[in-house]
Amino acid sequence: MNNCQYENNLSAFLDGELDGERLAAFESHLNECEPCREAVAQYRAMRSGFEAARSEHLAQVQWARLHSQLAIKMREMRLVEIRRTCQGFAAAAAVVLLSCFLWQGVWSGSSSTTSDAFADAAWERTLIIEGVDEGVTEETDEDLQLAQWIAYDLAPRTGGRR
Amino acid sequence: MALTDAELLNRAVHGGEQAFHELVDRYGDELYRLALVMLRRPADAEDVLQETLLGAYKSMGRFEGRSSVRTWLTRILMNQVAMRRRDRSRHAALSGNRDEPLATAARPDTTSAASWRMDLDQALDGISVEHRDVIVMREVQGLSYEEIAQVLSIPRGTVESRLHRARRALRDLLGDYKPQAKS
């Protein structure tokens, strides 16, 4: 380990990340400091060990696999997105339909008297035309008959007195 | 004239699948290298690369362009690598086996350069993950300090100090490496 106060600048120097003033100061220090020079040489040597890693690359077959897999997955993702959009639209449509249904229910509830009146009128018309109408007629005949009987009963009596 | 990364990404966002494949061609190799050095297993590196690119495809609409496309892809890759490491350690804990690096052992190369590479890989295993990450991003991918800072969301000064400690730790583990031993 190097106990030099400039040691912290070694990496930045090696990576070309020292700016003007710091670089000038470190370069002049390097001329005087043997441990720092050694450290720089060792780090540079160590860097060469990464060369093999830097030369790694995907083989042709790996490229082909990567692109085809990506294409498949990307298509799947698009389908999922389309499905989600459709589900969104379907949900929105359902909400709209439900709202319309509820709205109509409210309106028909408030106009129920009108419709009831129509229904009653229709019902009455039906009663009058079919059957109940006859009943009404019978009742009227009965009343007439009763009136006739009364008139008949009264007539001899009034005549007898006379 | 070749399109810039940002232009390609913009096209990809607006449905240009081919533009995304072009970005993959541009960065596939360097991302794979990074994943390989981090994970050591070619199959894992390939999986992680694929997951990274899919993750990028999925979230590209949210990319704001505050960093470069390269930095953004690297950040996604680093997250995927971290997840893969967690999975591995969980799996290793469950099975009771120690996770062993395979990539270097799989190479039947006996040259001194390959031997040095093996030593370096072993030394990389011996340093902390955060030190390994910065040195690999710097040495293998060639990211600047600023870019590493963006990828890891840490200050630039922290990158500098981590790199310094990482190199010192590697040097301590490797001993006095003789550059001339490299063929």
Coordinates of C-alpha atoms in Angstrom, one line a residue:
Chain A
M1 CA 0.0 0.0 0.0
N2 CA 1.2 3.4 -0.9
N3 CA 0.8 6.0 1.8
C4 CA 1.4 9.0 -0.4
Q5 CA -1.1 11.8 -0.1
Y6 CA -1.5 11.8 -3.9
E7 CA -2.5 8.2 -3.9
N8 CA -6.2 9.0 -4.3
N9 CA -5.5 10.6 -7.6
L10 CA -4.0 7.4 -9.1
S11 CA -7.2 6.0 -10.6
A12 CA -8.4 9.3 -11.9
F13 CA -5.0 9.9 -13.5
L14 CA -5.0 6.5 -15.1
D15 CA -8.5 7.0 -16.5
G16 CA -7.8 10.4 -17.8
E17 CA -10.3 12.0 -15.5
L18 CA -8.0 14.5 -13.8
D19 CA -8.7 18.1 -14.9
G20 CA -6.0 20.8 -15.6
E21 CA -4.7 21.8 -12.2
R22 CA -5.0 18.4 -10.6
L23 CA -3.4 16.7 -13.6
A24 CA -0.5 19.1 -13.6
A25 CA 0.1 18.7 -9.9
F26 CA -0.1 14.9 -10.1
E27 CA 2.3 14.7 -13.1
S28 CA 4.9 16.8 -11.3
H29 CA 4.4 14.6 -8.2
L30 CA 4.9 11.5 -10.3
N31 CA 8.4 12.6 -11.2
E32 CA 9.3 12.6 -7.6
C33 CA 7.3 9.7 -6.1
E34 CA 8.6 6.2 -6.8
P35 CA 5.7 4.3 -5.1
C36 CA 3.1 6.2 -7.2
R37 CA 5.1 5.5 -10.4
E38 CA 5.1 1.8 -9.4
A39 CA 1.4 1.9 -8.6
V40 CA 0.6 3.5 -12.0
A41 CA 2.6 0.8 -13.8
Q42 CA 0.8 -2.0 -11.8
Y43 CA -2.6 -0.5 -12.5
R44 CA -1.7 -0.2 -16.2
A45 CA -0.7 -3.9 -16.2
M46 CA -3.8 -4.9 -14.4
R47 CA -5.8 -3.0 -17.0
S48 CA -4.4 -5.3 -19.7
G49 CA -6.0 -8.2 -17.9
F50 CA -9.4 -6.8 -18.9
E51 CA -8.5 -6.9 -22.6
A52 CA -9.8 -10.4 -23.0
A53 CA -13.1 -9.3 -21.4
R54 CA -13.3 -6.3 -23.7
S55 CA -12.9 -8.6 -26.7
E56 CA -15.9 -10.8 -25.8
H57 CA -18.8 -10.6 -28.2
L58 CA -22.0 -12.4 -29.0
A59 CA -21.6 -15.2 -31.5
Q60 CA -23.7 -15.2 -34.7
V61 CA -26.0 -17.8 -33.3
Q62 CA -26.5 -15.8 -30.1
W63 CA -27.4 -12.7 -32.1
A64 CA -29.9 -14.7 -34.1
R65 CA -31.4 -16.1 -30.9
L66 CA -31.5 -12.7 -29.3
H67 CA -33.3 -11.0 -32.2
S68 CA -35.8 -13.8 -32.7
Q69 CA -36.6 -14.0 -29.0
L70 CA -36.9 -10.2 -28.7
A71 CA -39.2 -10.2 -31.8
I72 CA -41.5 -12.9 -30.2
K73 CA -41.6 -11.2 -26.8
M74 CA -42.2 -7.8 -28.4
R75 CA -45.1 -9.2 -30.4
E76 CA -46.5 -10.7 -27.2
M77 CA -46.2 -7.5 -25.4
R78 CA -48.0 -5.6 -28.1
L79 CA -50.8 -8.2 -28.0
V80 CA -51.1 -7.8 -24.3
E81 CA -51.2 -4.0 -24.8
I82 CA -53.9 -4.4 -27.4
R83 CA -55.9 -6.7 -25.2
R84 CA -55.6 -4.3 -22.3
T85 CA -56.8 -1.4 -24.5
C86 CA -59.7 -3.5 -25.7
Q87 CA -60.5 -4.4 -22.1
G88 CA -60.4 -0.7 -21.2
F89 CA -62.8 0.2 -24.0
A90 CA -65.1 -2.7 -23.0
A91 CA -65.1 -1.5 -19.4
A92 CA -65.8 2.1 -20.6
A93 CA -68.6 0.9 -22.8
A94 CA -70.1 -1.1 -19.9
V95 CA -70.0 1.9 -17.7
V96 CA -71.7 4.0 -20.4
L97 CA -74.4 1.4 -20.9
L98 CA -75.0 1.0 -17.2
S99 CA -75.2 4.8 -16.8
C100 CA -77.7 4.9 -19.7
F101 CA -79.7 2.1 -18.1
L102 CA -79.8 3.8 -14.7
W103 CA -80.6 7.2 -16.3
Q104 CA -83.5 5.7 -18.2
G105 CA -84.8 4.0 -15.1
V106 CA -84.8 7.3 -13.2
W107 CA -86.7 9.0 -16.0
S108 CA -89.3 6.3 -16.4
G109 CA -89.8 6.3 -12.6
S110 CA -90.6 10.0 -12.6
S111 CA -93.1 9.7 -15.6
S112 CA -94.9 6.7 -14.1
T113 CA -98.1 8.6 -13.4
T114 CA -98.4 9.4 -17.0
S115 CA -97.9 5.9 -18.1
D116 CA -100.2 4.6 -15.3
A117 CA -102.9 7.0 -16.5
F118 CA -102.6 5.6 -20.0
A119 CA -102.7 2.1 -18.7
D120 CA -105.8 2.8 -16.6
A121 CA -107.6 4.4 -19.5
A122 CA -106.8 1.5 -21.7
W123 CA -108.0 -0.9 -19.0
E124 CA -111.3 1.0 -18.6
R125 CA -111.8 1.0 -22.3
T126 CA -111.3 -2.7 -22.5
L127 CA -113.7 -3.3 -19.6
I128 CA -116.4 -1.1 -21.1
I129 CA -116.0 -2.8 -24.5
E130 CA -115.9 -6.4 -23.4
G131 CA -118.1 -7.7 -20.7
V132 CA -118.1 -5.1 -17.9
D133 CA -119.8 -2.9 -20.4
E134 CA -122.6 -5.5 -20.6
G135 CA -122.8 -5.5 -16.8
V136 CA -123.2 -1.8 -16.8
T137 CA -126.0 -2.2 -19.4
E138 CA -127.7 -4.9 -17.3
E139 CA -127.5 -2.7 -14.3
T140 CA -129.2 0.0 -16.2
D141 CA -132.0 -2.4 -17.4
E142 CA -132.5 -3.5 -13.9
D143 CA -132.8 0.0 -12.7
L144 CA -135.3 0.6 -15.5
Q145 CA -137.3 -2.4 -14.6
L146 CA -137.3 -1.4 -11.0
A147 CA -138.5 2.0 -12.0
Q148 CA -141.2 0.4 -14.2
W149 CA -142.4 -1.8 -11.3
I150 CA -142.6 1.2 -9.0
A151 CA -144.5 3.0 -11.6
Y152 CA -146.7 0.0 -12.2
D153 CA -147.4 -0.5 -8.5
L154 CA -148.1 3.1 -8.0
A155 CA -150.4 3.4 -11.0
P156 CA -153.4 1.2 -9.9
R157 CA -153.2 2.6 -6.4
T158 CA -153.4 6.1 -7.6
G159 CA -156.1 5.1 -10.0
G160 CA -158.0 3.2 -7.3
R161 CA -158.1 6.1 -5.1
R162 CA -159.3 8.1 -7.9
Chain B
M1 CA -26.3 9.2 -42.2
A2 CA -26.7 7.0 -39.2
L3 CA -29.4 8.0 -36.7
T4 CA -28.5 8.9 -33.2
D5 CA -29.5 6.7 -30.3
A6 CA -32.1 9.1 -29.2
E7 CA -33.6 9.2 -32.7
L8 CA -33.7 5.5 -32.9
L9 CA -35.3 5.2 -29.6
N10 CA -37.9 7.8 -30.6
R11 CA -38.7 5.8 -33.7
A12 CA -39.0 2.7 -31.6
V13 CA -41.3 4.4 -29.2
H14 CA -43.6 5.3 -32.1
G15 CA -43.8 1.7 -33.3
G16 CA -40.6 1.3 -35.2
E17 CA -39.6 -2.2 -34.2
Q18 CA -36.7 -2.2 -36.6
A19 CA -35.3 0.9 -34.9
F20 CA -35.2 -1.0 -31.6
H21 CA -33.5 -3.9 -33.2
E22 CA -30.9 -1.4 -34.5
L23 CA -30.3 -0.2 -31.0
V24 CA -29.9 -3.8 -29.9
D25 CA -27.2 -4.3 -32.6
R26 CA -25.5 -1.1 -31.4
Y27 CA -25.3 -2.1 -27.7
G28 CA -25.8 -5.8 -27.6
D29 CA -22.2 -6.7 -27.5
E30 CA -21.0 -4.3 -24.9
L31 CA -24.0 -5.1 -22.6
Y32 CA -23.3 -8.8 -23.0
R33 CA -19.6 -8.3 -22.1
L34 CA -20.6 -6.4 -19.0
A35 CA -23.1 -9.1 -17.9
L36 CA -20.6 -11.8 -18.7
V37 CA -17.9 -10.3 -16.5
M38 CA -20.4 -9.6 -13.7
L39 CA -22.1 -13.1 -13.8
R40 CA -19.4 -15.3 -15.4
R41 CA -21.9 -17.7 -17.0
P42 CA -22.5 -17.1 -20.7
A43 CA -26.1 -18.5 -20.4
D44 CA -26.9 -16.1 -17.5
A45 CA -25.3 -13.2 -19.3
E46 CA -27.4 -13.9 -22.4
D47 CA -30.6 -14.2 -20.3
V48 CA -29.9 -11.0 -18.5
L49 CA -29.1 -9.2 -21.8
Q50 CA -32.5 -10.3 -23.2
E51 CA -34.3 -9.3 -20.0
T52 CA -32.5 -5.9 -20.1
L53 CA -33.5 -5.3 -23.7
L54 CA -37.1 -6.3 -23.1
G55 CA -37.2 -4.1 -20.0
A56 CA -35.9 -1.3 -22.1
Y57 CA -38.6 -2.0 -24.8
K58 CA -41.3 -2.0 -22.2
S59 CA -40.2 1.2 -20.5
M60 CA -38.8 3.2 -23.4
G61 CA -41.9 5.4 -23.5
R62 CA -40.9 6.7 -20.0
F63 CA -37.3 7.4 -21.0
E64 CA -36.9 11.2 -20.5
G65 CA -33.5 11.6 -22.2
R66 CA -31.8 12.9 -19.1
S67 CA -29.1 10.4 -19.5
S68 CA -27.7 8.8 -22.7
V69 CA -29.4 5.7 -24.1
R70 CA -26.2 3.8 -23.4
T71 CA -26.3 4.8 -19.7
W72 CA -30.0 4.0 -19.5
L73 CA -29.5 0.6 -20.9
T74 CA -26.5 0.0 -18.6
R75 CA -28.6 0.9 -15.6
I76 CA -31.3 -1.5 -16.6
L77 CA -28.7 -4.2 -17.1
M78 CA -27.1 -3.5 -13.7
N79 CA -30.5 -3.9 -12.1
Q80 CA -31.1 -7.2 -13.9
V81 CA -27.6 -8.4 -12.8
A82 CA -28.4 -7.5 -9.2
M83 CA -31.6 -9.4 -9.4
R84 CA -29.8 -12.4 -10.9
R85 CA -27.2 -12.3 -8.1
R86 CA -30.0 -12.3 -5.5
D87 CA -31.7 -15.3 -7.2
R88 CA -28.4 -17.1 -7.3
S89 CA -27.6 -16.5 -3.7
R90 CA -31.1 -17.5 -2.7
H91 CA -30.8 -20.6 -4.7
A92 CA -27.4 -21.4 -3.3
A93 CA -28.7 -20.9 0.2
L94 CA -31.6 -23.2 -0.4
S95 CA -29.5 -25.9 -2.1
G96 CA -26.6 -25.5 0.3
N97 CA -24.1 -25.1 -2.5
R98 CA -21.6 -22.4 -3.0
D99 CA -22.1 -20.5 -6.2
E100 CA -19.0 -21.0 -8.4
P101 CA -18.0 -19.0 -11.3
L102 CA -17.9 -21.0 -14.5
A103 CA -16.9 -18.9 -17.4
T104 CA -13.2 -18.8 -16.9
A105 CA -13.1 -22.5 -15.9
A106 CA -14.8 -23.4 -19.1
R107 CA -12.0 -22.0 -21.2
P108 CA -9.3 -24.6 -21.9
D109 CA -6.7 -21.9 -22.7
T110 CA -3.4 -22.3 -21.0
T111 CA -1.6 -19.2 -22.3
S112 CA -0.3 -16.8 -19.7
A113 CA -2.8 -14.2 -20.8
A114 CA -5.6 -16.6 -20.1
S115 CA -4.1 -17.6 -16.8
W116 CA -3.9 -13.9 -15.9
R117 CA -7.5 -13.5 -16.9
M118 CA -8.4 -16.4 -14.5
D119 CA -6.4 -14.7 -11.7
L120 CA -8.2 -11.5 -12.4
D121 CA -11.6 -13.1 -12.4
Q122 CA -10.8 -14.7 -9.1
A123 CA -9.5 -11.5 -7.7
L124 CA -12.7 -9.8 -8.9
D125 CA -14.7 -12.4 -6.9
G126 CA -12.6 -11.3 -3.9
I127 CA -13.7 -7.7 -3.8
S128 CA -17.0 -6.2 -2.8
V129 CA -19.8 -6.0 -5.3
E130 CA -19.9 -2.3 -5.4
H131 CA -16.2 -2.1 -6.1
R132 CA -16.5 -4.8 -8.7
D133 CA -19.3 -3.0 -10.5
V134 CA -17.5 0.3 -10.9
I135 CA -14.2 -1.3 -12.1
V136 CA -16.0 -3.5 -14.6
M137 CA -18.0 -0.6 -15.9
R138 CA -14.9 1.4 -16.3
E139 CA -12.5 -1.3 -17.6
V140 CA -14.8 -3.5 -19.7
Q141 CA -17.4 -1.0 -20.9
G142 CA -15.2 2.1 -20.8
L143 CA -17.8 4.3 -19.2
S144 CA -16.6 7.7 -17.9
Y145 CA -16.9 8.6 -14.2
E146 CA -19.9 10.8 -15.0
E147 CA -21.6 7.9 -16.8
I148 CA -20.9 5.5 -14.0
A149 CA -22.3 8.0 -11.5
Q150 CA -25.5 8.2 -13.6
V151 CA -25.8 4.5 -13.8
L152 CA -25.4 3.9 -10.1
S153 CA -27.0 7.2 -9.0
I154 CA -24.1 8.1 -6.9
P155 CA -21.9 11.3 -6.9
R156 CA -18.9 11.4 -9.2
G157 CA -16.5 11.7 -6.3
T158 CA -17.9 8.4 -4.9
V159 CA -17.1 6.7 -8.3
E160 CA -13.6 8.0 -8.1
S161 CA -13.0 6.8 -4.6
R162 CA -14.7 3.4 -5.2
L163 CA -12.5 2.9 -8.3
H164 CA -9.4 3.8 -6.4
R165 CA -10.3 1.3 -3.6
A166 CA -11.3 -1.4 -6.1
R167 CA -7.9 -1.1 -7.9
R168 CA -6.0 -1.2 -4.7
A169 CA -7.9 -4.2 -3.5
L170 CA -7.3 -6.0 -6.8
R171 CA -3.6 -5.2 -6.7
D172 CA -3.4 -6.5 -3.1
L173 CA -5.1 -9.7 -4.2
L174 CA -3.1 -10.2 -7.4
G175 CA 0.2 -9.4 -5.8
D176 CA 3.0 -8.0 -8.0
Y177 CA 1.8 -8.7 -11.5
K178 CA 4.5 -8.6 -14.1
P179 CA 3.3 -7.1 -17.4
Q180 CA 5.9 -8.9 -19.4
A181 CA 4.4 -12.3 -18.4
K182 CA 1.5 -11.5 -20.7
S183 CA 2.1 -13.2 -24.1

